[in-house]
Tab-separated table of C-alpha atoms and ligand atoms in Angstrom:
chain	number	residue	atom	x	y	z
E	1	UNK	CA	-16.945	-1.448	-6.704
E	2	UNK	CA	-17.658	-0.254	-3.073
E	3	UNK	CA	-16.139	2.937	-1.725
E	4	UNK	CA	-15.334	4.658	-5.027
E	5	UNK	CA	-16.269	7.963	-3.721
E	6	UNK	CA	-13.234	7.616	-1.343
E	7	UNK	CA	-9.638	8.710	-2.299
E	8	UNK	CA	-8.251	5.444	-3.435
E	9	UNK	CA	-11.332	4.051	-4.741
E	10	UNK	CA	-11.918	7.070	-7.223
E	11	UNK	CA	-8.468	8.041	-8.325
E	12	UNK	CA	-6.562	4.858	-8.371
E	13	UNK	CA	-9.169	2.005	-8.629
E	14	UNK	CA	-12.127	3.476	-10.631
E	15	UNK	CA	-10.296	6.112	-12.804
E	16	UNK	CA	-6.671	4.918	-13.271
E	17	UNK	CA	-7.477	1.202	-13.368
E	18	UNK	CA	-11.084	0.092	-14.393
E	19	UNK	CA	-12.030	3.138	-16.374
E	20	UNK	CA	-8.722	3.316	-18.124
E	21	UNK	CA	-8.860	-0.435	-19.013
E	22	UNK	CA	-12.416	0.047	-20.245
E	23	UNK	CA	-11.506	3.208	-22.206
E	24	UNK	CA	-8.339	1.295	-24.010
E	25	UNK	CA	-11.063	-1.121	-25.269
E	26	UNK	CA	-10.674	-3.704	-22.414
E	27	UNK	CA	-8.209	-6.285	-21.535
E	28	UNK	CA	-6.815	-8.660	-24.133
E	29	UNK	CA	-6.760	-12.255	-22.702
E	30	UNK	CA	-4.336	-15.164	-23.799
E	31	UNK	CA	-6.949	-16.692	-26.133
E	32	UNK	CA	-7.467	-13.370	-27.986
E	33	UNK	CA	-10.728	-12.424	-26.482
E	34	UNK	CA	-11.056	-8.867	-25.073
E	35	UNK	CA	-12.882	-8.259	-21.757
E	36	UNK	CA	-14.292	-4.797	-20.938
E	37	UNK	CA	-14.994	-4.320	-17.320
E	38	UNK	CA	-18.241	-2.684	-16.496
E	39	UNK	CA	-18.637	-1.529	-12.885
E	40	UNK	CA	-21.567	-0.997	-10.679
E	41	UNK	CA	-20.916	1.745	-8.308
E	42	UNK	CA	-21.688	1.107	-4.617
E	43	UNK	CA	-21.633	3.631	-1.729
E	44	UNK	CA	-23.625	5.343	0.884
E	45	UNK	CA	-24.415	8.744	-0.836
E	46	UNK	CA	-26.805	8.608	-3.852
E	47	UNK	CA	-26.175	12.044	-5.061
E	48	UNK	CA	-22.235	11.358	-5.132
E	49	UNK	CA	-22.823	8.031	-6.906
E	50	UNK	CA	-25.223	9.542	-9.505
E	51	UNK	CA	-22.651	12.345	-10.146
E	52	UNK	CA	-19.771	9.930	-10.586
E	53	UNK	CA	-21.715	7.578	-12.803
E	54	UNK	CA	-22.883	10.615	-14.978
E	55	UNK	CA	-19.440	12.079	-15.055
E	56	UNK	CA	-17.789	8.816	-16.351
E	57	UNK	CA	-20.668	7.186	-18.349
E	58	UNK	CA	-21.306	4.464	-16.001
E	59	UNK	CA	-24.879	3.005	-16.065
E	60	UNK	CA	-25.196	1.015	-12.919
E	61	UNK	CA	-24.878	2.424	-9.362
E	62	UNK	CA	-26.670	1.715	-6.065
E	63	UNK	CA	-26.522	2.342	-2.384
E	64	UNK	CA	-27.748	-1.240	-1.658
E	65	UNK	CA	-24.748	-3.544	-1.486
E	66	UNK	CA	-26.895	-6.699	-1.338
E	67	UNK	CA	-28.870	-5.648	-4.434
E	68	UNK	CA	-25.295	-5.314	-6.230
E	69	UNK	CA	-24.233	-8.755	-4.659
E	70	UNK	CA	-27.464	-10.455	-6.108
E	71	UNK	CA	-26.567	-9.241	-9.723
E	72	UNK	CA	-25.307	-12.186	-11.610
E	73	UNK	CA	-23.783	-10.210	-14.426
E	74	UNK	CA	-21.050	-8.827	-11.825
E	75	UNK	CA	-18.673	-11.787	-11.017
E	76	UNK	CA	-16.162	-9.611	-8.812
E	77	UNK	CA	-16.470	-7.447	-5.705
E	78	UNK	CA	-14.070	-4.712	-5.075
E	79	UNK	CA	-13.724	-3.060	-1.533
E	80	UNK	CA	-11.962	0.393	-1.032
E	81	UNK	CA	-14.145	1.452	1.746
E	82	UNK	CA	-12.816	2.670	5.099
E	83	UNK	CA	-10.906	-0.284	6.755
E	84	UNK	CA	-13.755	-0.669	9.405
E	85	UNK	CA	-16.272	-1.327	6.997
E	86	UNK	CA	-14.516	-3.918	5.075
E	87	UNK	CA	-14.731	-7.314	6.878
E	88	UNK	CA	-18.516	-7.373	7.026
E	89	UNK	CA	-18.860	-6.364	3.273
E	90	UNK	CA	-16.501	-8.978	2.067
E	91	UNK	CA	-18.038	-11.701	4.027
E	92	UNK	CA	-21.522	-10.764	2.438
E	93	UNK	CA	-19.637	-10.813	-1.116
E	94	UNK	CA	-18.101	-14.348	-0.308
E	95	UNK	CA	-21.461	-15.566	0.766
E	96	UNK	CA	-22.915	-14.335	-2.592
E	97	UNK	CA	-20.155	-16.248	-4.348
E	98	UNK	CA	-18.330	-13.430	-5.869
E	99	UNK	CA	-14.462	-13.327	-6.496
E	100	UNK	CA	-13.106	-10.522	-4.260
E	101	UNK	CA	-10.345	-7.813	-4.760
E	102	UNK	CA	-9.829	-5.365	-2.032
E	103	UNK	CA	-7.827	-2.757	-0.559
E	104	UNK	CA	-5.567	-3.371	2.403
E	105	UNK	CA	-5.806	-4.002	5.340
E	106	UNK	CA	-8.300	-6.686	4.620
E	107	UNK	CA	-9.415	-6.696	8.181
E	108	UNK	CA	-8.777	-5.078	11.672
E	109	UNK	CA	-7.233	-8.116	13.370
E	110	UNK	CA	-5.224	-10.988	12.187
E	111	UNK	CA	-8.210	-13.317	13.408
E	112	UNK	CA	-10.443	-11.400	11.123
E	113	UNK	CA	-8.308	-11.483	8.271
E	114	UNK	CA	-7.628	-15.153	8.481
E	115	UNK	CA	-11.352	-15.866	8.656
E	116	UNK	CA	-11.695	-14.051	5.501
E	117	UNK	CA	-8.926	-16.182	3.899
E	118	UNK	CA	-10.623	-19.316	5.282
E	119	UNK	CA	-14.282	-18.402	4.003
E	120	UNK	CA	-12.942	-17.478	0.605
E	121	UNK	CA	-11.080	-20.821	0.434
E	122	UNK	CA	-14.232	-22.846	1.579
E	123	UNK	CA	-16.367	-20.957	-0.896
E	124	UNK	CA	-13.673	-21.650	-3.815
E	125	UNK	CA	-13.923	-17.824	-4.784
E	126	UNK	CA	-10.605	-16.213	-6.122
E	127	UNK	CA	-9.300	-13.517	-3.803
E	128	UNK	CA	-6.770	-10.642	-4.107
E	129	UNK	CA	-5.409	-7.847	-1.962
E	130	UNK	CA	-3.769	-4.667	-3.291
E	131	UNK	CA	-0.060	-4.862	-2.972
E	132	UNK	CA	0.457	-1.539	-5.151
E	133	UNK	CA	3.977	-0.753	-4.082
E	134	UNK	CA	5.479	-3.852	-5.382
E	135	UNK	CA	4.488	-2.436	-8.791
E	136	UNK	CA	5.988	1.041	-8.288
E	137	UNK	CA	8.716	1.534	-11.074
E	138	UNK	CA	11.397	2.322	-8.298
E	139	UNK	CA	10.752	-0.928	-6.611
E	140	UNK	CA	10.389	-2.970	-9.967
E	141	UNK	CA	13.954	-1.775	-10.622
E	142	UNK	CA	15.125	-2.695	-7.206
E	143	UNK	CA	13.758	-6.269	-7.639
E	144	UNK	CA	15.550	-6.465	-10.945
E	145	UNK	CA	18.792	-5.537	-9.192
E	146	UNK	CA	18.130	-8.119	-6.446
E	147	UNK	CA	17.154	-10.926	-9.063
E	148	UNK	CA	20.285	-10.124	-10.976
E	149	UNK	CA	22.686	-10.467	-8.074
E	150	UNK	CA	23.751	-6.745	-8.113
E	151	UNK	CA	24.016	-6.496	-4.275
E	152	UNK	CA	26.265	-9.543	-3.320
E	153	UNK	CA	25.116	-10.446	0.221
E	154	UNK	CA	22.391	-8.050	1.244
E	155	UNK	CA	23.156	-6.567	4.674
E	156	UNK	CA	20.374	-4.160	5.404
E	157	UNK	CA	17.549	-2.083	4.194
E	158	UNK	CA	16.549	1.446	5.397
E	159	UNK	CA	13.232	2.860	4.504
E	160	UNK	CA	11.947	6.322	5.076
E	161	UNK	CA	8.315	7.018	4.340
E	162	UNK	CA	6.284	10.158	4.965
E	163	UNK	CA	5.365	13.883	4.607
E	164	UNK	CA	3.639	16.487	6.555
E	165	UNK	CA	0.082	16.080	7.123
E	166	UNK	CA	-1.413	19.420	7.741
E	167	UNK	CA	-3.233	19.588	11.152
E	168	UNK	CA	-6.217	21.229	9.459
E	169	UNK	CA	-6.366	24.488	11.278
E	170	UNK	CA	-4.636	27.127	9.030
E	171	UNK	CA	-4.304	24.752	6.233
E	172	UNK	CA	-6.662	21.977	5.231
E	173	UNK	CA	-5.443	18.292	6.131
E	174	UNK	CA	-4.664	16.395	3.149
E	175	UNK	CA	-5.889	13.117	4.183
E	176	UNK	CA	-9.232	11.999	5.781
E	177	UNK	CA	-9.489	12.588	9.564
E	178	UNK	CA	-10.663	8.959	10.381
E	179	UNK	CA	-6.862	8.000	9.857
E	180	UNK	CA	-5.931	9.686	12.952
E	181	UNK	CA	-8.708	8.228	15.089
E	182	UNK	CA	-7.869	4.617	16.411
E	183	UNK	CA	-11.604	4.187	17.232
E	184	UNK	CA	-12.316	4.631	13.202
E	185	UNK	CA	-9.631	2.255	12.099
E	186	UNK	CA	-6.966	4.791	11.690
E	187	UNK	CA	-3.151	4.653	12.672
E	188	UNK	CA	0.112	4.727	10.571
E	189	UNK	CA	1.026	1.294	11.804
E	190	UNK	CA	-2.217	-0.449	10.656
E	191	UNK	CA	-1.900	1.675	7.323
E	192	UNK	CA	1.636	1.152	6.477
E	193	UNK	CA	3.044	-1.897	8.057
E	194	UNK	CA	0.772	-4.083	5.863
E	195	UNK	CA	2.731	-2.372	2.886
E	196	UNK	CA	5.994	-2.773	4.618
E	197	UNK	CA	5.247	-6.486	5.184
E	198	UNK	CA	4.917	-7.319	1.390
E	199	UNK	CA	7.514	-5.222	0.195
E	200	UNK	CA	10.036	-6.783	2.540
E	201	UNK	CA	8.554	-10.268	1.926
E	202	UNK	CA	8.621	-10.184	-1.858
E	203	UNK	CA	12.064	-8.353	-2.140
E	204	UNK	CA	14.123	-9.875	0.749
E	205	UNK	CA	12.037	-12.587	2.613
E	206	UNK	CA	9.360	-12.868	5.131
E	207	UNK	CA	9.846	-10.651	8.197
E	208	UNK	CA	10.667	-12.926	11.060
E	209	UNK	CA	10.469	-10.410	13.984
E	210	UNK	CA	9.471	-6.836	14.542
E	211	UNK	CA	10.501	-4.168	17.049
E	212	UNK	CA	8.449	-1.048	16.803
E	213	UNK	CA	7.636	2.232	18.474
E	214	UNK	CA	4.513	3.849	17.545
E	215	UNK	CA	3.695	7.354	18.591
E	216	UNK	CA	1.178	10.108	18.337
E	217	UNK	CA	3.271	13.389	17.586
E	218	UNK	CA	0.279	15.583	16.932
E	219	UNK	CA	-2.192	15.268	19.766
E	220	UNK	CA	-5.042	17.364	18.357
E	221	UNK	CA	-6.191	17.826	14.676
E	222	UNK	CA	-8.915	19.586	12.912
E	223	UNK	CA	-11.623	17.520	10.884
E	224	UNK	CA	-13.508	17.999	7.743
E	225	UNK	CA	-16.057	20.157	9.421
E	226	UNK	CA	-13.543	22.410	11.086
E	227	UNK	CA	-14.005	20.801	14.411
E	228	UNK	CA	-11.009	19.913	16.572
E	229	UNK	CA	-10.493	16.144	17.491
E	230	UNK	CA	-8.182	14.345	19.731
E	231	UNK	CA	-5.870	12.218	17.372
E	232	UNK	CA	-6.102	8.868	19.208
E	233	UNK	CA	-4.088	6.955	16.649
E	234	UNK	CA	-0.403	6.914	16.111
E	235	UNK	CA	0.934	9.245	13.327
E	236	UNK	CA	4.626	7.912	13.317
E	237	UNK	CA	6.108	4.620	13.646
E	238	UNK	CA	9.717	3.510	13.992
E	239	UNK	CA	10.179	-0.154	13.056
E	240	UNK	CA	13.071	-2.654	12.921
E	241	UNK	CA	12.147	-5.836	10.996
E	242	UNK	CA	14.303	-8.927	11.119
E	243	UNK	CA	14.587	-10.811	7.724
E	244	UNK	CA	16.111	-14.112	6.921
E	245	UNK	CA	19.747	-14.449	6.596
E	246	UNK	CA	20.219	-11.922	9.208
E	247	UNK	CA	19.166	-8.907	6.994
E	248	UNK	CA	17.878	-5.906	9.027
E	249	UNK	CA	15.467	-3.687	7.840
E	250	UNK	CA	14.560	-0.350	9.508
E	251	UNK	CA	11.620	1.606	8.371
E	252	UNK	CA	10.474	5.063	9.708
E	253	UNK	CA	6.748	5.939	8.738
E	254	UNK	CA	5.470	9.507	9.717
E	255	UNK	CA	2.770	11.932	8.887
E	256	UNK	CA	4.787	14.417	10.879
E	257	UNK	CA	7.915	14.794	8.880
E	258	UNK	CA	9.042	17.188	6.285
E	259	UNK	CA	10.288	15.822	3.206
E	260	UNK	CA	14.223	16.282	2.436
E	261	UNK	CA	14.345	13.293	-0.021
E	262	UNK	CA	13.875	12.929	-3.721
E	263	UNK	CA	10.587	10.642	-3.165
E	264	UNK	CA	7.784	10.259	-0.624
E	265	UNK	CA	9.072	6.881	0.011
E	266	UNK	CA	12.728	5.556	-0.511
E	267	UNK	CA	14.555	2.351	0.412
E	268	UNK	CA	18.009	2.180	0.818
E	269	UNK	CA	19.694	-1.471	0.260
E	270	UNK	CA	23.206	-1.926	1.189
E	271	UNK	CA	25.072	-5.164	0.160
E	272	UNK	CA	28.647	-6.230	0.104
E	273	UNK	CA	28.904	-5.604	-3.747
E	274	UNK	CA	26.849	-2.725	-4.056
E	275	UNK	CA	23.952	-0.212	-2.692
E	276	UNK	CA	20.811	1.070	-4.085
E	277	UNK	CA	18.349	3.804	-3.187
E	278	UNK	CA	14.816	3.175	-4.691
E	279	UNK	CA	11.950	5.598	-4.597
E	280	UNK	CA	8.509	5.456	-6.197
E	281	UNK	CA	9.865	6.083	-9.652
E	282	UNK	CA	13.654	6.268	-9.655
E	283	UNK	CA	16.345	4.052	-8.505
E	284	UNK	CA	19.997	4.698	-8.139
E	285	UNK	CA	22.990	2.597	-7.416
E	286	UNK	CA	26.593	2.626	-6.319
E	287	UNK	CA	28.892	-0.352	-6.975
E	288	UNK	CA	31.696	-1.280	-4.728
E	289	UNK	CA	34.239	-0.424	-7.176
E	290	UNK	CA	32.972	3.286	-7.472
E	291	UNK	CA	32.392	3.819	-3.626
E	292	UNK	CA	34.249	6.857	-2.325
E	293	UNK	CA	36.271	6.531	0.684
E	294	UNK	CA	35.125	9.345	2.892
E	295	UNK	CA	37.281	10.117	5.998
E	296	UNK	CA	35.510	11.593	9.046
E	297	UNK	CA	37.018	15.023	9.655
E	298	UNK	CA	34.468	17.539	11.076
E	299	UNK	CA	36.842	20.317	10.724
E	300	UNK	CA	36.861	20.319	7.104
E	301	UNK	CA	33.952	21.218	4.677
E	302	UNK	CA	32.498	18.391	2.751
E	303	UNK	CA	34.864	17.507	0.048
E	304	UNK	CA	32.574	15.360	-2.169
E	305	UNK	CA	29.128	15.544	-3.713
E	306	UNK	CA	27.886	12.208	-2.410
E	307	UNK	CA	24.463	12.301	-4.337
E	308	UNK	CA	26.273	12.688	-7.487
E	309	UNK	CA	28.438	9.380	-7.028
E	310	UNK	CA	25.342	7.298	-7.914
E	311	UNK	CA	24.124	5.836	-11.223
E	312	UNK	CA	20.464	5.988	-12.451
E	313	UNK	CA	19.122	2.539	-13.161
E	314	UNK	CA	17.158	2.773	-16.607
E	315	UNK	CA	13.459	1.823	-16.896
E	316	UNK	CA	14.126	-0.893	-19.672
E	317	UNK	CA	10.564	-1.629	-19.869
E	318	UNK	CA	6.956	0.067	-20.000
E	319	UNK	CA	6.088	0.777	-16.485
E	320	UNK	CA	2.580	1.253	-16.180
E	321	UNK	CA	0.252	2.552	-13.128
E	322	UNK	CA	0.788	-0.172	-10.569
E	323	UNK	CA	-2.941	-0.431	-9.269
E	324	UNK	CA	-4.013	-0.959	-13.105
E	325	UNK	CA	-1.173	-3.491	-13.652
E	326	UNK	CA	-2.230	-5.349	-10.541
E	327	UNK	CA	-6.091	-5.209	-11.613
E	328	UNK	CA	-5.060	-6.603	-14.968
E	329	UNK	CA	-3.328	-9.480	-13.212
E	330	UNK	CA	-6.394	-10.042	-10.921
E	331	UNK	CA	-8.743	-9.936	-13.877
E	332	UNK	CA	-6.751	-12.493	-15.710
E	333	UNK	CA	-6.641	-14.545	-12.594
E	334	UNK	CA	-10.461	-14.662	-12.378
E	335	UNK	CA	-11.058	-14.901	-16.314
E	336	UNK	CA	-8.385	-17.237	-17.192
E	337	UNK	CA	-6.810	-18.670	-14.207
E	338	UNK	CA	-3.607	-16.929	-14.481
E	339	UNK	CA	-1.325	-16.734	-11.385
E	340	UNK	CA	-1.919	-14.014	-8.788
E	341	UNK	CA	0.071	-14.514	-5.693
E	342	UNK	CA	-1.292	-11.772	-3.476
E	343	UNK	CA	-4.176	-13.351	-1.902
E	344	UNK	CA	-6.112	-13.077	1.367
E	345	UNK	CA	-3.534	-15.012	3.170
E	346	UNK	CA	-1.070	-12.596	1.910
E	347	UNK	CA	-3.185	-9.624	3.105
E	348	UNK	CA	-3.457	-11.500	6.455
E	349	UNK	CA	0.398	-11.645	6.933
E	350	UNK	CA	0.208	-7.796	6.408
E	351	UNK	CA	-2.434	-7.361	9.140
E	352	UNK	CA	-0.286	-9.704	11.369
E	353	UNK	CA	2.785	-7.498	11.067
E	354	UNK	CA	0.778	-4.472	11.798
E	355	UNK	CA	-0.866	-6.145	14.773
E	356	UNK	CA	2.559	-7.439	16.262
E	357	UNK	CA	4.149	-4.056	15.572
E	358	UNK	CA	1.449	-2.241	17.704
E	359	UNK	CA	2.122	-5.066	20.445
E	360	UNK	CA	5.833	-4.526	20.224
E	361	UNK	CA	5.263	-0.716	20.684
E	362	UNK	CA	2.772	-1.274	23.632
E	363	UNK	CA	4.937	-3.672	25.441
E	364	UNK	CA	8.357	-2.153	24.589
E	365	UNK	CA	9.792	-5.415	23.291
E	366	UNK	CA	10.930	-7.493	20.162
E	367	UNK	CA	8.236	-9.927	18.943
E	368	UNK	CA	8.693	-12.781	16.669
E	369	UNK	CA	6.306	-13.134	13.600
E	370	UNK	CA	5.146	-16.757	13.571
E	371	UNK	CA	3.974	-18.289	10.087
E	372	UNK	CA	0.418	-18.424	9.602
E	373	UNK	CA	-1.907	-20.668	7.562
E	374	UNK	CA	-5.591	-20.785	6.722
G	1	NAD	N1	-2.942	1.013	-1.207
G	1	NAD	C1	-2.612	2.076	-0.813
G	1	NAD	O1	-1.620	2.524	-0.979
G	1	NAD	C2	-3.583	2.906	0.086
G	1	NAD	C3	-3.482	4.236	0.402
G	1	NAD	C4	-4.426	4.895	1.157
G	1	NAD	C5	-5.580	4.024	1.619
G	1	NAD	N2	-5.704	2.889	1.356
G	1	NAD	C6	-6.880	1.989	2.093
G	1	NAD	O2	-8.098	2.452	1.151
G	1	NAD	C7	-9.198	2.239	1.960
G	1	NAD	C8	-9.731	3.677	1.923
G	1	NAD	O3	-8.969	4.800	2.112
G	1	NAD	P1	-9.099	6.258	1.648
G	1	NAD	O4	-8.055	7.189	1.970
G	1	NAD	O5	-9.547	6.173	0.046
G	1	NAD	O6	-10.331	6.878	2.649
G	1	NAD	P2	-11.620	7.791	2.146
G	1	NAD	O7	-11.970	8.290	3.559
G	1	NAD	O8	-11.256	8.758	1.141
G	1	NAD	O9	-12.586	6.675	1.543
G	1	NAD	C9	-13.293	5.960	2.320
G	1	NAD	C10	-14.455	5.284	1.412
G	1	NAD	O10	-15.311	4.505	2.295
G	1	NAD	C11	-16.711	4.729	2.167
G	1	NAD	N3	-17.206	4.493	3.585
G	1	NAD	C12	-17.932	3.465	3.842
G	1	NAD	N4	-18.371	3.397	5.129
G	1	NAD	C13	-17.923	4.493	5.736
G	1	NAD	C14	-17.867	4.899	7.127
G	1	NAD	N5	-18.509	4.298	8.061
G	1	NAD	N6	-17.416	6.043	7.349
G	1	NAD	C15	-16.597	6.783	6.397
G	1	NAD	N7	-16.579	6.229	5.071
G	1	NAD	C16	-17.129	5.095	4.773
G	1	NAD	C17	-16.668	6.356	1.902
G	1	NAD	O11	-17.906	6.687	1.539
G	1	NAD	C18	-15.534	6.297	0.882
G	1	NAD	O12	-15.947	5.973	-0.347
G	1	NAD	C19	-8.538	2.149	3.512
G	1	NAD	O13	-8.718	0.885	3.956
G	1	NAD	C20	-6.940	2.327	3.434
G	1	NAD	O14	-6.357	1.581	4.262
G	1	NAD	C21	-4.828	2.233	0.636
């Protein structure tokens, strides 16, 4: 596991996924076997790794990736490093014959992402990319509504993602500074459009065209050492995605917005038979039969409490941590050949949508998204 000292690597992948599976006595396979994952921590800082290993009772750690890749007892390489460091490490892992699971984006360019998919296919190693948003309880419930035909004909999707990321001057920034420097692989389009790509694709169909405007609202931020730096990457993006059947998805992503919503991300889906608003955890619906008939009259105060007219969709299932749920699927994929659809090619489609989104913004025009293959 490479990059486990980072935010995602530590919290979601090491602690809430791999160690949680280990501490639960392992993963039960279809044939009754239980498999307990034993990570080798890989990173750049010896002291941090040693502390982490000691804190969590992990025996093996190293600052030498090649040494870990030579270890035959470890069949899977996982990567949660900064995006820029990923391609090179994954190539080394493919060459070492490891199966690979990785954070998104898989690479910095579509070309790089497709090359990884090609190399993995040629080497015959299994490969997977984190698609965590699909496992969020709110989106699981939304998918259930779609599969159950709740919406009738789906017309449009509106997504709102973001929160205020502090500039770092009078309050510390809550995200690492590399995210705000283009030269270090930062930018909200690169970060979020790959999520929107797979969310849209798996719920409504593959995006066929993108029109986006990416901007840098906050031009200067303060880094981890208290030093000001120019924010060279986009911190907000306003995107329109055209989906099959004429469905229009419009998604705002911003680290310069204050939250007046129930959750940090929300998607509203409007269909002929009903509408839904899904967040990270919750999902609410309004059927056409219970839809109120507001009349536009700015001279009168609001006559109805619109939020109260929605109904909560029940969980109806045990909805576990999404990162852990996908880890379990990937482990089953490696160990017993169970299906796992979110491979390097799926990851490359996400990189493609981000790349074309940035191109759309730079050129000020709508761009079609061609289908890619390995
Ligand atoms: N799936 C998600 O929802 C989600 C959310 C946030 C980030 N991510 C992805 O996870 C990856 C890590 O993001 P993070 O927010 O955890 O970042 P982070 O800065 O907290 O962690 C980065 C990790 O990479 C390591 N690293 C290796 N080479 C480095 C270098 N040259 N410079 C700096 N760090 C280096 C660091 O030691 C650290 O372990 C990114 O690719 C990001 O796109 C995914």
